[in-house]
C-alpha cells in the first residue's frame, strides 16, 4: 500500500486556486488547512455518527456569532425514514439525503423570539420586517458553517441542501415548524463512501473577490477567464461535462425556471407569517 503524501499548506492553496492563482504568501495554520481541504460529499456510508458527535457539532454551531445574541435559528435532525424520503423528494430527488446517517434542517426562527416577547408582554412588531428575516437567515448560515468545519475536523463530510427551500410550506408542515419559522437549507452529515470523498473544487482568484478601498467589476474579467479554464480542467479531471464556470453560472440565473419553485419563496414566507410589515 502506498502512503498518501501529507499535503503542505502551499499544496492546499494550489488545489483551491489552481497553479497560477494561489496567493504567493499565506500564513499556514492547521485549522485553515482543514478549511482549505473542504469538499461537498454526495455519497455516504450508512455508519452512524459516534456517540456525542451531534451534540458536539451543535455546540460548535451555537458558538458562532449571532446578531445581538438573539440566536434566531433552530435545527431539526430528521431521523424518521419516511420523512427523510419526503425531504429527498422535495429537494428534487437528491439521494444523499436518504443515505447520510444525519440530516439536519436549519431554520430561520423568529417564532421563539415572538414567544419570548409575548411572555414579557412586549409587542414584537420588529419581527415583521425583512431585516429580521435576513438576520435569522444569516444567523442560521453562520451556525451551520461552524458545524461544517467542526464535522470536517471530526473526519465527517457534509453537503448543504438548498433544495429544501423548494417547497417551504410542505416542509414546515412535515417537521411541525410554527409560523415565523422556515427552513433555509438542509445539511447531510456522515462518513464519505469510498471513492465519493470528492476533490477540492477551485474557487475564483482572489483578484476577483478581494478589493482594496474601491470595488472594481470590470477589472475582474481576466481573473474570471482564468477561473473558467481552471473549472473546465477540474470538471474534466472529475469526469464531468467540461462546462467551465461562466456558462454554468449564467445558465443558473437564466430565469425563474432555474429556481426550482423558489421564485415563489417570498410569497410562501409571507404565508408562513414573515414580512407582515413589508409592502
Ligand atoms: C446554501 C447552499 C446550498 C446548497 N445546495 C445544494 C444542493 O441542494 N445539492 C447539492 O448537491 N449541493 C448543494 N450545495 C453545495 C454546492 O454545490 C457546493 O458547495 C459548491 O458546488 C462548491 O463545491 P464544494 O463545496 O465541494 O467546494 C449547496 C451549497 C450551499 C452553500
XYZ file of C-alpha atoms and ligand atoms in Angstrom:
310
model
C 0.000 0.000 0.000
C 1.422 3.379 -0.950
C 1.305 6.065 1.693
C -0.758 9.162 0.845
C 1.535 12.178 0.930
C 0.567 14.770 3.541
C -0.318 17.959 1.699
C 1.636 21.012 2.620
C -0.296 24.215 3.180
C 1.044 25.572 -0.127
C -0.262 22.451 -1.940
C -3.713 23.022 -0.483
C -3.713 26.629 -1.689
C -2.694 25.474 -5.165
C -5.563 22.970 -5.155
C -8.007 25.659 -4.054
C -6.968 28.181 -6.713
C -5.066 26.308 -9.406
C -1.339 26.605 -10.075
C -1.026 30.263 -11.139
C -3.598 31.811 -8.799
C -2.640 30.644 -5.296
C -1.580 33.592 -3.111
C 2.202 33.959 -3.141
C 2.307 34.461 0.617
C -0.028 32.900 3.154
C 0.118 32.027 6.838
C -0.049 28.288 7.472
C -2.341 27.029 10.238
C -3.877 23.586 10.866
C -7.444 24.966 11.245
C -7.136 26.884 7.984
C -5.602 23.834 6.322
C -8.772 21.931 7.321
C -10.927 24.692 5.818
C -8.949 24.737 2.564
C -9.489 20.979 2.325
C -13.314 21.327 2.267
C -15.324 19.456 -0.335
C -19.063 18.730 -0.554
C -19.806 14.999 -0.422
C -22.795 13.396 -2.133
C -22.265 9.690 -1.273
C -22.322 8.358 2.326
C -21.651 5.167 4.270
C -24.570 4.137 6.488
C -22.428 4.186 9.688
C -23.939 6.456 12.330
C -22.081 9.383 13.859
C -20.140 8.407 17.016
C -21.843 8.930 20.398
C -21.809 12.588 21.371
C -20.851 13.821 17.897
C -24.182 15.514 17.152
C -24.132 17.301 20.500
C -20.529 18.390 19.852
C -21.434 19.688 16.394
C -24.396 21.633 17.769
C -22.154 23.173 20.448
C -19.793 24.294 17.660
C -22.767 25.700 15.721
C -24.016 27.574 18.793
C -20.551 29.039 19.282
C -20.879 31.085 16.084
C -21.514 34.798 16.482
C -25.213 35.692 16.430
C -26.784 39.129 15.874
C -27.452 40.829 19.257
C -27.233 37.348 20.815
C -30.806 36.817 19.583
C -29.960 33.272 18.350
C -32.689 33.378 15.710
C -32.081 29.874 14.336
C -33.041 26.302 15.160
C -32.139 22.937 13.724
C -34.235 19.797 13.229
C -32.478 16.433 12.840
C -34.643 14.275 10.583
C -34.323 10.658 11.731
C -37.664 9.235 10.560
C -37.025 7.330 7.284
C -40.323 8.294 5.666
C -39.756 11.972 6.485
C -36.241 11.674 5.040
C -37.632 10.231 1.827
C -40.030 13.159 1.555
C -37.185 15.623 2.122
C -35.166 13.931 -0.652
C -38.137 14.146 -2.964
C -38.850 17.814 -2.127
C -35.208 18.613 -2.904
C -35.618 17.195 -6.416
C -34.633 13.589 -5.715
C -31.239 14.086 -4.032
C -30.306 10.531 -2.976
C -27.644 11.549 -0.440
C -30.464 12.872 1.801
C -31.694 9.287 2.242
C -28.176 7.858 2.520
C -26.491 10.072 5.110
C -26.762 8.983 8.754
C -27.623 12.504 9.944
C -29.721 15.038 8.070
C -30.172 18.479 9.590
C -32.651 21.179 8.621
C -31.550 24.691 9.576
C -34.415 27.103 10.206
C -34.507 30.889 10.351
C -36.529 31.021 13.543
C -38.380 34.139 14.693
C -41.094 32.077 16.453
C -39.033 31.708 19.639
C -38.442 35.462 19.852
C -42.133 36.170 19.235
C -42.996 33.861 22.138
C -40.383 35.467 24.387
C -41.741 38.952 23.620
C -45.273 37.738 24.282
C -44.238 36.281 27.635
C -42.779 39.691 28.551
C -45.975 41.453 27.416
C -43.937 43.457 24.893
C -45.076 43.934 21.256
C -42.863 42.251 18.642
C -43.682 44.287 15.527
C -39.945 44.498 14.739
C -40.086 40.832 13.739
C -42.314 41.732 10.794
C -39.565 43.470 8.812
C -37.243 41.976 6.193
C -34.273 42.908 8.384
C -35.231 40.304 10.994
C -35.773 37.580 8.400
C -32.375 38.363 6.890
C -30.816 38.378 10.369
C -32.264 34.940 11.082
C -31.015 33.565 7.743
C -27.540 34.991 8.438
C -27.526 33.533 11.992
C -28.559 30.108 10.677
C -25.861 30.198 7.987
C -23.069 31.188 10.359
C -24.104 28.441 12.783
C -24.255 25.841 10.011
C -20.843 26.733 8.644
C -19.331 26.412 12.131
C -20.942 22.973 12.273
C -19.488 22.051 8.866
C -15.953 22.962 9.946
C -16.396 21.023 13.207
C -17.736 17.999 11.306
C -14.773 18.030 8.949
C -12.447 18.263 11.970
C -14.036 15.009 13.215
C -13.422 13.291 9.862
C -17.047 13.663 8.772
C -18.280 15.074 5.481
C -21.230 17.288 4.630
C -23.235 18.820 1.820
C -25.659 21.714 2.092
C -29.103 21.229 0.543
C -30.593 24.482 -0.763
C -33.230 22.301 -2.422
C -35.006 22.282 0.953
C -36.368 25.739 0.026
C -38.244 24.306 -2.976
C -41.484 23.632 -1.053
C -41.147 25.560 2.235
C -44.712 25.230 3.496
C -44.863 21.482 2.877
C -41.529 21.053 4.654
C -42.636 23.216 7.592
C -45.754 21.035 7.974
C -43.644 17.853 7.791
C -41.410 18.863 10.710
C -44.001 20.860 12.674
C -42.451 24.324 12.316
C -44.608 27.093 13.806
C -45.404 30.310 11.876
C -42.425 32.740 11.741
C -40.021 29.843 11.246
C -38.752 28.493 7.892
C -36.039 26.089 6.733
C -33.267 27.935 4.920
C -31.278 24.823 3.924
C -30.586 21.225 4.848
C -27.240 19.624 5.634
C -26.221 15.986 5.099
C -23.612 14.808 7.628
C -21.800 11.476 7.670
C -18.778 9.471 6.566
C -17.981 9.717 2.862
C -18.484 6.460 0.971
C -15.328 5.021 -0.569
C -14.491 6.805 -3.791
C -17.031 9.559 -3.058
C -14.736 11.776 -0.952
C -14.623 14.339 -3.767
C -11.838 16.732 -4.592
C -11.092 20.336 -3.759
C -13.099 22.484 -6.178
C -11.199 25.567 -7.290
C -12.530 28.990 -6.381
C -12.311 32.370 -8.138
C -8.886 34.007 -7.973
C -8.652 36.413 -5.052
C -8.193 39.187 -7.612
C -11.921 38.813 -8.407
C -13.243 38.827 -4.846
C -10.799 40.929 -2.798
C -10.951 44.677 -3.377
C -8.973 47.415 -1.719
C -10.835 50.628 -0.909
C -12.993 50.568 -4.050
C -14.887 47.748 -5.699
C -13.999 47.223 -9.374
C -16.226 44.987 -11.530
C -14.569 45.305 -14.939
C -11.116 44.527 -13.507
C -12.342 41.026 -12.656
C -12.717 39.855 -16.264
C -9.209 38.427 -16.670
C -9.415 36.554 -13.353
C -12.825 35.140 -14.296
C -11.469 33.928 -17.645
C -8.599 32.128 -15.878
C -11.078 30.628 -13.424
C -13.257 29.381 -16.250
C -10.262 27.421 -17.558
C -9.440 26.107 -14.051
C -13.048 24.904 -13.594
C -13.102 23.288 -17.038
C -9.911 21.390 -16.140
C -11.430 20.365 -12.777
C -14.602 19.128 -14.495
C -12.526 17.107 -16.950
C -10.484 15.538 -14.113
C -13.740 14.675 -12.307
C -15.269 13.107 -15.416
C -17.924 15.832 -15.530
C -19.145 17.796 -18.543
C -16.461 20.399 -19.372
C -18.809 23.378 -18.953
C -16.445 25.867 -17.256
C -17.857 28.327 -14.736
C -19.260 31.293 -16.643
C -21.642 29.271 -18.854
C -22.859 27.166 -15.933
C -23.318 30.165 -13.661
C -25.054 32.291 -16.287
C -27.446 29.403 -17.012
C -28.199 29.045 -13.288
C -29.678 32.556 -13.216
C -31.241 32.500 -16.681
C -34.821 32.770 -15.423
C -37.373 31.715 -12.795
C -37.473 28.154 -14.178
C -33.924 27.618 -12.850
C -35.062 28.465 -9.302
C -36.841 25.091 -8.847
C -40.009 26.648 -7.410
C -38.138 29.170 -5.273
C -39.269 32.057 -7.477
C -42.357 31.926 -5.207
C -40.368 31.923 -1.967
C -41.269 35.444 -0.860
C -44.992 34.721 -1.193
C -44.592 31.446 0.718
C -42.664 33.199 3.505
C -45.458 35.767 3.836
C -47.972 32.919 4.181
C -45.669 31.449 6.849
C -46.019 34.636 8.918
C -42.899 36.578 7.896
C -42.658 40.113 6.430
C -46.025 41.377 7.711
C -44.762 44.983 7.816
C -43.261 44.912 4.309
C -45.301 46.160 1.319
C -26.610 27.199 0.782
C -26.099 26.080 -0.109
C -26.987 25.240 -0.734
C -26.533 24.140 -1.495
N -27.430 23.288 -2.027
C -27.000 22.145 -2.619
C -27.937 21.154 -3.027
O -29.171 21.308 -2.910
N -27.439 19.994 -3.542
C -26.094 19.764 -3.686
O -25.726 18.692 -4.160
N -25.181 20.703 -3.319
C -25.601 21.869 -2.772
N -24.694 22.807 -2.328
C -23.244 22.540 -2.458
C -22.591 23.410 -3.535
O -22.964 22.942 -4.804
C -21.078 23.354 -3.329
O -20.750 23.914 -2.093
C -20.338 24.110 -4.446
O -20.510 23.475 -5.691
C -18.837 24.162 -4.154
O -18.320 22.853 -4.023
P -17.545 22.399 -2.710
O -18.445 22.631 -1.534
O -17.237 20.923 -2.910
O -16.307 23.216 -2.630
C -25.135 23.939 -1.655
C -24.235 24.830 -1.036
C -24.703 25.890 -0.285
C -23.721 26.811 0.383
